Amino acid sequence: MTVFIIRRILQLIPVLLGVTILVFLLMHLTPGNPAQLMAGENAPPEMVEQIENRLGLNDPLPVQYFDYITGVVQGDLGTSMRYNTPVVDEVAPRFWVTIELALYATVLSIFLGLIAGIISAVRQYSVADVSIMIVALFGLSMPNFWLGLMLMQWFSINLGWFPPTGWGSPEQVLLPVITLGTAGAAIIARMTRSSMLEVISQDYIRTARAKGVKERIIIYKHALKNALIPVVTVVGLQFGALLAGAVLTEEVFAINGMGRLLVDSIMNRDFPVVQACILIISVVFVVVNLLVDISYKFLNKRIDLND
């Protein structure tokens, strides 16, 4: 296990390095001058040039990237061009908001997806099975921003049950979490159903039934555990998708999370903040996938992680 973890961590280094290079190039090669935005549209060229020199924007791209990556290695993510404050101070408080939102949405997705998938598999081709799969297809097809606007219209504006914006209280959390977690629940439900159907058809399940083992024990103790491996894989991938989907959800519900900060920073050409946000999201994503791989060993002792 230790060898596997060390090997995976070493493999993450070139992946994250590639992410930093790609984001750095995309931000610097797209149209727009952050110095011009900071100085104002009517600012004289001399002022814009002074800002460019101060920010190092006139240096060759390799020099700028080397300065950036050197700072990252030392724990310095740079200074925000827009706010003139350390990037860490801008990102840290909003990072935890986005992580909270993604975690709550993941829990909701797992809870609804597993229950729906198990019921659908146990009652294959029944009215419940067909109904659940239709609802799952609908949930998978709905764009997050559309669902968020509809929930806001129905439950906030028409009924007045929940506040339409903000984050913190349970009333403010519920609608954004439902908005973000619906698609994940649909994917997990479909994967759980498929995996459960495959496991239920195995010989050892039929043997357990022939021995008179209670159906509840067969489903939850024997079948579900062996069916969870592909589901866990999907959950790990979905967490990364939820971090990306949080951008739209935070915009719809005016949540001051990292996704909203990322959008604002892109619009304002705030290079250091954009690079920091994407780097942090990438690190979280690869760490979650590492944890998913480790969890395979606990779900099935026969799996050799070093293969």
mmCIF file of C-alpha atoms in Angstrom:
data_model
loop_
_atom_site.group_PDB
_atom_site.id
_atom_site.type_symbol
_atom_site.label_atom_id
_atom_site.label_comp_id
_atom_site.label_asym_id
_atom_site.label_seq_id
_atom_site.Cartn_x
_atom_site.Cartn_y
_atom_site.Cartn_z
ATOM 1 C CA MET A 1 0.000 0.000 0.000
ATOM 2 C CA THR A 2 2.797 2.454 0.901
ATOM 3 C CA VAL A 3 4.661 1.731 -2.326
ATOM 4 C CA PHE A 4 1.464 2.259 -4.309
ATOM 5 C CA ILE A 5 0.731 5.614 -2.644
ATOM 6 C CA ILE A 6 4.283 6.886 -3.179
ATOM 7 C CA ARG A 7 4.224 5.785 -6.811
ATOM 8 C CA ARG A 8 0.880 7.509 -7.434
ATOM 9 C CA ILE A 9 2.063 10.730 -5.780
ATOM 10 C CA LEU A 10 5.145 10.759 -8.010
ATOM 11 C CA GLN A 11 2.898 10.231 -11.036
ATOM 12 C CA LEU A 12 0.845 13.271 -10.033
ATOM 13 C CA ILE A 13 3.810 15.638 -10.375
ATOM 14 C CA PRO A 14 3.965 15.654 -14.216
ATOM 15 C CA VAL A 15 0.162 15.810 -14.382
ATOM 16 C CA LEU A 16 -0.005 18.935 -12.217
ATOM 17 C CA LEU A 17 2.978 20.412 -14.038
ATOM 18 C CA GLY A 18 1.168 19.917 -17.327
ATOM 19 C CA VAL A 19 -1.937 21.602 -15.888
ATOM 20 C CA THR A 20 0.066 24.665 -14.833
ATOM 21 C CA ILE A 21 1.701 24.942 -18.281
ATOM 22 C CA LEU A 22 -1.612 24.621 -20.117
ATOM 23 C CA VAL A 23 -3.458 27.152 -17.949
ATOM 24 C CA PHE A 24 -0.519 29.567 -18.022
ATOM 25 C CA LEU A 25 -0.375 29.504 -21.822
ATOM 26 C CA LEU A 26 -4.135 29.797 -22.263
ATOM 27 C CA MET A 27 -4.336 32.816 -19.969
ATOM 28 C CA HIS A 28 -1.394 34.613 -21.564
ATOM 29 C CA LEU A 29 -2.256 33.873 -25.195
ATOM 30 C CA THR A 30 -5.930 34.870 -25.076
ATOM 31 C CA PRO A 31 -6.827 38.451 -26.065
ATOM 32 C CA GLY A 32 -6.910 41.124 -23.377
ATOM 33 C CA ASN A 33 -4.406 43.090 -21.336
ATOM 34 C CA PRO A 34 -4.774 42.974 -17.545
ATOM 35 C CA ALA A 35 -2.638 46.105 -17.230
ATOM 36 C CA GLN A 36 -5.112 47.980 -19.426
ATOM 37 C CA LEU A 37 -8.017 46.772 -17.307
ATOM 38 C CA MET A 38 -6.264 47.877 -14.126
ATOM 39 C CA ALA A 39 -5.373 51.292 -15.517
ATOM 40 C CA GLY A 40 -8.735 51.926 -17.158
ATOM 41 C CA GLU A 41 -9.839 52.245 -20.763
ATOM 42 C CA ASN A 42 -8.755 55.890 -21.076
ATOM 43 C CA ALA A 43 -5.424 55.502 -19.287
ATOM 44 C CA PRO A 44 -2.350 56.833 -21.136
ATOM 45 C CA PRO A 45 0.032 54.239 -22.654
ATOM 46 C CA GLU A 46 2.777 55.277 -20.232
ATOM 47 C CA MET A 47 0.675 54.254 -17.240
ATOM 48 C CA VAL A 48 -0.215 50.919 -18.844
ATOM 49 C CA GLU A 49 3.453 50.258 -19.583
ATOM 50 C CA GLN A 50 4.415 51.036 -15.983
ATOM 51 C CA ILE A 51 1.868 48.509 -14.726
ATOM 52 C CA GLU A 52 3.110 45.907 -17.205
ATOM 53 C CA ASN A 53 6.681 46.410 -16.014
ATOM 54 C CA ARG A 54 5.612 46.194 -12.373
ATOM 55 C CA LEU A 55 3.713 42.957 -12.978
ATOM 56 C CA GLY A 56 6.435 41.484 -15.177
ATOM 57 C CA LEU A 57 4.070 41.121 -18.151
ATOM 58 C CA ASN A 58 6.755 42.351 -20.549
ATOM 59 C CA ASP A 59 9.081 39.475 -19.680
ATOM 60 C CA PRO A 60 9.252 36.489 -22.071
ATOM 61 C CA LEU A 61 6.678 33.801 -21.342
ATOM 62 C CA PRO A 62 9.291 31.205 -20.226
ATOM 63 C CA VAL A 63 10.649 33.721 -17.689
ATOM 64 C CA GLN A 64 7.155 34.496 -16.417
ATOM 65 C CA TYR A 65 6.334 30.793 -16.094
ATOM 66 C CA PHE A 66 9.599 30.033 -14.320
ATOM 67 C CA ASP A 67 8.919 32.829 -11.803
ATOM 68 C CA TYR A 68 5.383 31.522 -11.303
ATOM 69 C CA ILE A 69 6.300 27.863 -10.813
ATOM 70 C CA THR A 70 9.200 28.797 -8.519
ATOM 71 C CA GLY A 71 6.771 30.667 -6.298
ATOM 72 C CA VAL A 72 4.286 27.766 -6.324
ATOM 73 C CA VAL A 73 6.965 25.305 -5.209
ATOM 74 C CA GLN A 74 7.768 27.671 -2.322
ATOM 75 C CA GLY A 75 4.075 27.971 -1.401
ATOM 76 C CA ASP A 76 3.623 31.417 -2.938
ATOM 77 C CA LEU A 77 0.701 31.520 -5.378
ATOM 78 C CA GLY A 78 1.391 35.129 -6.280
ATOM 79 C CA THR A 79 -0.443 38.406 -5.837
ATOM 80 C CA SER A 80 -3.843 39.210 -7.261
ATOM 81 C CA MET A 81 -3.607 41.775 -10.049
ATOM 82 C CA ARG A 82 -7.098 43.019 -9.302
ATOM 83 C CA TYR A 83 -7.054 43.269 -5.518
ATOM 84 C CA ASN A 84 -3.281 43.627 -5.003
ATOM 85 C CA THR A 85 -3.462 41.080 -2.170
ATOM 86 C CA PRO A 86 -1.905 37.608 -1.805
ATOM 87 C CA VAL A 87 -3.786 35.063 -3.885
ATOM 88 C CA VAL A 88 -4.016 32.746 -0.879
ATOM 89 C CA ASP A 89 -6.034 35.359 1.013
ATOM 90 C CA GLU A 90 -8.511 35.576 -1.858
ATOM 91 C CA VAL A 91 -8.803 31.852 -2.557
ATOM 92 C CA ALA A 92 -8.711 30.268 0.931
ATOM 93 C CA PRO A 93 -12.098 31.425 2.327
ATOM 94 C CA ARG A 94 -13.878 30.708 -0.950
ATOM 95 C CA PHE A 95 -12.181 27.327 -1.373
ATOM 96 C CA TRP A 96 -13.908 25.921 1.705
ATOM 97 C CA VAL A 97 -17.293 27.153 0.486
ATOM 98 C CA THR A 98 -16.849 25.303 -2.813
ATOM 99 C CA ILE A 99 -15.580 22.168 -1.063
ATOM 100 C CA GLU A 100 -18.611 22.249 1.256
ATOM 101 C CA LEU A 101 -20.959 22.588 -1.694
ATOM 102 C CA ALA A 102 -19.282 19.740 -3.598
ATOM 103 C CA LEU A 103 -19.199 17.468 -0.518
ATOM 104 C CA TYR A 104 -22.867 18.038 0.316
ATOM 105 C CA ALA A 105 -23.820 17.440 -3.321
ATOM 106 C CA THR A 106 -21.711 14.251 -3.374
ATOM 107 C CA VAL A 107 -23.391 12.923 -0.218
ATOM 108 C CA LEU A 108 -26.809 13.656 -1.722
ATOM 109 C CA SER A 109 -25.816 11.983 -4.996
ATOM 110 C CA ILE A 110 -24.551 8.851 -3.241
ATOM 111 C CA PHE A 111 -27.588 8.607 -0.958
ATOM 112 C CA LEU A 112 -30.197 9.022 -3.692
ATOM 113 C CA GLY A 113 -28.215 7.160 -6.348
ATOM 114 C CA LEU A 114 -27.547 4.047 -4.275
ATOM 115 C CA ILE A 115 -31.126 3.751 -3.019
ATOM 116 C CA ALA A 116 -32.586 4.283 -6.491
ATOM 117 C CA GLY A 117 -30.083 1.917 -8.138
ATOM 118 C CA ILE A 118 -30.660 -0.892 -5.626
ATOM 119 C CA ILE A 119 -34.452 -0.647 -5.872
ATOM 120 C CA SER A 120 -34.246 -0.555 -9.657
ATOM 121 C CA ALA A 121 -31.980 -3.631 -9.797
ATOM 122 C CA VAL A 122 -33.949 -5.699 -7.274
ATOM 123 C CA ARG A 123 -37.230 -4.903 -9.067
ATOM 124 C CA GLN A 124 -35.920 -5.163 -12.608
ATOM 125 C CA TYR A 125 -38.435 -4.304 -15.369
ATOM 126 C CA SER A 126 -41.072 -3.332 -12.811
ATOM 127 C CA VAL A 127 -42.935 -0.024 -12.761
ATOM 128 C CA ALA A 128 -40.519 1.203 -10.076
ATOM 129 C CA ASP A 129 -37.511 0.273 -12.223
ATOM 130 C CA VAL A 130 -38.828 2.026 -15.319
ATOM 131 C CA SER A 131 -39.913 5.090 -13.345
ATOM 132 C CA ILE A 132 -36.542 5.438 -11.608
ATOM 133 C CA MET A 133 -34.626 5.132 -14.880
ATOM 134 C CA ILE A 134 -36.860 7.735 -16.554
ATOM 135 C CA VAL A 135 -36.307 10.139 -13.657
ATOM 136 C CA ALA A 136 -32.567 9.390 -13.770
ATOM 137 C CA LEU A 137 -32.465 10.119 -17.506
ATOM 138 C CA PHE A 138 -34.301 13.384 -16.906
ATOM 139 C CA GLY A 139 -31.918 14.332 -14.092
ATOM 140 C CA LEU A 140 -28.925 13.488 -16.259
ATOM 141 C CA SER A 141 -30.210 15.618 -19.137
ATOM 142 C CA MET A 142 -30.997 18.786 -17.185
ATOM 143 C CA PRO A 143 -28.375 21.569 -17.244
ATOM 144 C CA ASN A 144 -27.409 22.663 -13.726
ATOM 145 C CA PHE A 145 -28.100 26.328 -14.342
ATOM 146 C CA TRP A 146 -31.627 25.600 -15.690
ATOM 147 C CA LEU A 147 -32.522 23.390 -12.737
ATOM 148 C CA GLY A 148 -31.162 26.016 -10.331
ATOM 149 C CA LEU A 149 -33.257 28.757 -11.923
ATOM 150 C CA MET A 150 -36.376 26.564 -11.840
ATOM 151 C CA LEU A 151 -35.876 25.664 -8.181
ATOM 152 C CA MET A 152 -35.309 29.318 -7.379
ATOM 153 C CA GLN A 153 -38.494 30.291 -9.227
ATOM 154 C CA TRP A 154 -40.652 27.629 -7.585
ATOM 155 C CA PHE A 155 -39.414 27.478 -4.022
ATOM 156 C CA SER A 156 -37.932 30.939 -3.494
ATOM 157 C CA ILE A 157 -40.017 33.342 -5.543
ATOM 158 C CA ASN A 158 -43.387 31.570 -5.814
ATOM 159 C CA LEU A 159 -43.534 29.780 -2.456
ATOM 160 C CA GLY A 160 -41.021 31.810 -0.449
ATOM 161 C CA TRP A 161 -39.736 28.723 1.377
ATOM 162 C CA PHE A 162 -36.022 29.262 0.771
ATOM 163 C CA PRO A 163 -33.811 32.325 0.224
ATOM 164 C CA PRO A 164 -32.827 32.641 -3.452
ATOM 165 C CA THR A 165 -29.155 33.480 -2.864
ATOM 166 C CA GLY A 166 -26.356 33.150 -0.321
ATOM 167 C CA TRP A 167 -24.652 30.356 1.578
ATOM 168 C CA GLY A 168 -24.435 29.361 5.221
ATOM 169 C CA SER A 169 -27.797 28.510 6.756
ATOM 170 C CA PRO A 170 -29.557 25.177 6.005
ATOM 171 C CA GLU A 171 -32.216 27.074 4.052
ATOM 172 C CA GLN A 172 -29.561 28.605 1.802
ATOM 173 C CA VAL A 173 -27.682 25.327 1.328
ATOM 174 C CA LEU A 174 -30.558 23.088 0.222
ATOM 175 C CA LEU A 175 -31.376 24.435 -3.253
ATOM 176 C CA PRO A 176 -27.742 24.734 -4.464
ATOM 177 C CA VAL A 177 -26.964 21.208 -3.228
ATOM 178 C CA ILE A 178 -29.993 19.746 -5.004
ATOM 179 C CA THR A 179 -29.064 21.660 -8.152
ATOM 180 C CA LEU A 180 -25.493 20.384 -8.146
ATOM 181 C CA GLY A 181 -26.184 16.838 -6.936
ATOM 182 C CA THR A 182 -29.053 15.826 -9.233
ATOM 183 C CA ALA A 183 -26.977 14.797 -12.254
ATOM 184 C CA GLY A 184 -24.529 12.880 -10.042
ATOM 185 C CA ALA A 185 -27.389 10.993 -8.386
ATOM 186 C CA ALA A 186 -28.715 9.996 -11.810
ATOM 187 C CA ILE A 187 -25.320 8.668 -12.946
ATOM 188 C CA ILE A 188 -24.760 6.753 -9.698
ATOM 189 C CA ALA A 189 -28.279 5.263 -9.881
ATOM 190 C CA ARG A 190 -27.699 3.943 -13.398
ATOM 191 C CA MET A 191 -24.253 2.581 -12.531
ATOM 192 C CA THR A 192 -25.524 0.957 -9.305
ATOM 193 C CA ARG A 193 -28.359 -0.724 -11.176
ATOM 194 C CA SER A 194 -26.039 -2.084 -13.857
ATOM 195 C CA SER A 195 -23.446 -3.300 -11.365
ATOM 196 C CA MET A 196 -26.029 -4.843 -9.030
ATOM 197 C CA LEU A 197 -27.701 -6.727 -11.866
ATOM 198 C CA GLU A 198 -24.357 -8.217 -12.862
ATOM 199 C CA VAL A 199 -23.550 -9.300 -9.290
ATOM 200 C CA ILE A 200 -27.038 -10.649 -8.547
ATOM 201 C CA SER A 201 -26.735 -13.054 -11.483
ATOM 202 C CA GLN A 202 -23.581 -14.650 -10.028
ATOM 203 C CA ASP A 203 -23.576 -18.268 -8.794
ATOM 204 C CA TYR A 204 -22.763 -17.418 -5.165
ATOM 205 C CA ILE A 205 -25.896 -15.251 -4.940
ATOM 206 C CA ARG A 206 -28.060 -18.100 -6.213
ATOM 207 C CA THR A 207 -26.337 -20.427 -3.736
ATOM 208 C CA ALA A 208 -27.078 -18.060 -0.861
ATOM 209 C CA ARG A 209 -30.729 -17.917 -1.876
ATOM 210 C CA ALA A 210 -30.872 -21.717 -2.138
ATOM 211 C CA LYS A 211 -29.542 -21.946 1.421
ATOM 212 C CA GLY A 212 -32.388 -19.773 2.633
ATOM 213 C CA VAL A 213 -30.384 -16.640 3.446
ATOM 214 C CA LYS A 214 -32.671 -13.638 3.869
ATOM 215 C CA GLU A 215 -32.971 -11.512 0.755
ATOM 216 C CA ARG A 216 -32.057 -8.359 2.668
ATOM 217 C CA ILE A 217 -28.766 -9.893 3.803
ATOM 218 C CA ILE A 218 -28.021 -11.149 0.295
ATOM 219 C CA ILE A 219 -28.574 -7.718 -1.239
ATOM 220 C CA TYR A 220 -26.883 -5.495 1.312
ATOM 221 C CA LYS A 221 -24.137 -7.758 2.689
ATOM 222 C CA HIS A 222 -23.076 -9.844 -0.280
ATOM 223 C CA ALA A 223 -24.235 -8.212 -3.515
ATOM 224 C CA LEU A 224 -23.872 -4.514 -2.714
ATOM 225 C CA LYS A 225 -20.299 -4.720 -1.429
ATOM 226 C CA ASN A 226 -19.079 -6.433 -4.593
ATOM 227 C CA ALA A 227 -21.096 -4.067 -6.790
ATOM 228 C CA LEU A 228 -19.606 -0.937 -5.229
ATOM 229 C CA ILE A 229 -16.230 -0.923 -6.990
ATOM 230 C CA PRO A 230 -17.442 0.592 -10.294
ATOM 231 C CA VAL A 231 -19.792 2.850 -8.321
ATOM 232 C CA VAL A 232 -16.910 4.176 -6.215
ATOM 233 C CA THR A 233 -14.996 4.918 -9.412
ATOM 234 C CA VAL A 234 -17.925 6.962 -10.697
ATOM 235 C CA VAL A 235 -18.212 8.787 -7.367
ATOM 236 C CA GLY A 236 -14.557 9.830 -7.574
ATOM 237 C CA LEU A 237 -14.991 11.137 -11.109
ATOM 238 C CA GLN A 238 -18.246 12.838 -10.159
ATOM 239 C CA PHE A 239 -16.585 14.764 -7.341
ATOM 240 C CA GLY A 240 -14.290 16.371 -9.897
ATOM 241 C CA ALA A 241 -17.281 17.101 -12.120
ATOM 242 C CA LEU A 242 -19.090 18.668 -9.167
ATOM 243 C CA LEU A 243 -16.148 20.978 -8.519
ATOM 244 C CA ALA A 244 -16.394 22.115 -12.130
ATOM 245 C CA GLY A 245 -20.192 22.333 -11.981
ATOM 246 C CA ALA A 246 -19.963 24.471 -8.862
ATOM 247 C CA VAL A 247 -18.947 27.389 -11.098
ATOM 248 C CA LEU A 248 -22.425 27.655 -12.648
ATOM 249 C CA THR A 249 -24.242 26.822 -9.421
ATOM 250 C CA GLU A 250 -22.372 29.512 -7.501
ATOM 251 C CA GLU A 251 -23.170 32.038 -10.221
ATOM 252 C CA VAL A 252 -26.891 31.179 -10.194
ATOM 253 C CA PHE A 253 -27.239 31.354 -6.403
ATOM 254 C CA ALA A 254 -24.707 34.184 -5.900
ATOM 255 C CA ILE A 255 -22.498 32.049 -3.652
ATOM 256 C CA ASN A 256 -19.073 33.507 -2.910
ATOM 257 C CA GLY A 257 -17.179 30.323 -3.656
ATOM 258 C CA MET A 258 -14.076 29.568 -5.649
ATOM 259 C CA GLY A 259 -16.064 28.926 -8.814
ATOM 260 C CA ARG A 260 -17.502 32.421 -8.795
ATOM 261 C CA LEU A 261 -14.068 33.835 -7.992
ATOM 262 C CA LEU A 262 -12.673 31.931 -10.973
ATOM 263 C CA VAL A 263 -15.247 33.406 -13.359
ATOM 264 C CA ASP A 264 -14.689 36.946 -12.064
ATOM 265 C CA SER A 265 -10.917 36.516 -12.324
ATOM 266 C CA ILE A 266 -11.137 35.297 -15.915
ATOM 267 C CA MET A 267 -13.267 38.298 -16.840
ATOM 268 C CA ASN A 268 -10.757 40.637 -15.185
ATOM 269 C CA ARG A 269 -7.693 38.846 -16.575
ATOM 270 C CA ASP A 270 -6.388 38.198 -13.057
ATOM 271 C CA PHE A 271 -3.803 35.586 -14.093
ATOM 272 C CA PRO A 272 -2.492 34.545 -10.649
ATOM 273 C CA VAL A 273 -5.962 33.932 -9.206
ATOM 274 C CA VAL A 274 -7.126 31.915 -12.238
ATOM 275 C CA GLN A 275 -3.991 29.779 -12.182
ATOM 276 C CA ALA A 276 -4.287 29.213 -8.428
ATOM 277 C CA CYS A 277 -7.965 28.209 -8.625
ATOM 278 C CA ILE A 278 -7.419 25.692 -11.419
ATOM 279 C CA LEU A 279 -4.295 24.293 -9.764
ATOM 280 C CA ILE A 280 -6.144 23.784 -6.467
ATOM 281 C CA ILE A 281 -9.100 22.132 -8.219
ATOM 282 C CA SER A 282 -6.674 19.834 -10.054
ATOM 283 C CA VAL A 283 -4.913 18.861 -6.824
ATOM 284 C CA VAL A 284 -8.231 18.084 -5.113
ATOM 285 C CA PHE A 285 -9.355 16.024 -8.096
ATOM 286 C CA VAL A 286 -6.227 13.863 -8.266
ATOM 287 C CA VAL A 287 -6.189 13.376 -4.477
ATOM 288 C CA VAL A 288 -9.809 12.206 -4.536
ATOM 289 C CA ASN A 289 -9.002 9.738 -7.307
ATOM 290 C CA LEU A 290 -6.054 8.463 -5.284
ATOM 291 C CA LEU A 291 -8.386 7.865 -2.335
ATOM 292 C CA VAL A 292 -10.798 6.061 -4.654
ATOM 293 C CA ASP A 293 -8.028 3.719 -5.818
ATOM 294 C CA ILE A 294 -7.048 3.014 -2.210
ATOM 295 C CA SER A 295 -10.667 2.249 -1.307
ATOM 296 C CA TYR A 296 -10.673 -0.640 -3.818
ATOM 297 C CA LYS A 297 -8.453 -2.608 -1.444
ATOM 298 C CA PHE A 298 -10.963 -2.254 1.377
ATOM 299 C CA LEU A 299 -13.893 -3.249 -0.811
ATOM 300 C CA ASN A 300 -12.119 -6.291 -2.264
ATOM 301 C CA LYS A 301 -9.092 -7.735 -0.478
ATOM 302 C CA ARG A 302 -8.097 -9.714 -3.570
ATOM 303 C CA ILE A 303 -7.234 -6.580 -5.545
ATOM 304 C CA ASP A 304 -3.510 -5.958 -5.839
ATOM 305 C CA LEU A 305 -2.917 -2.208 -6.119
ATOM 306 C CA ASN A 306 0.656 -2.730 -7.314
ATOM 307 C CA ASP A 307 -0.365 -4.531 -10.513
#
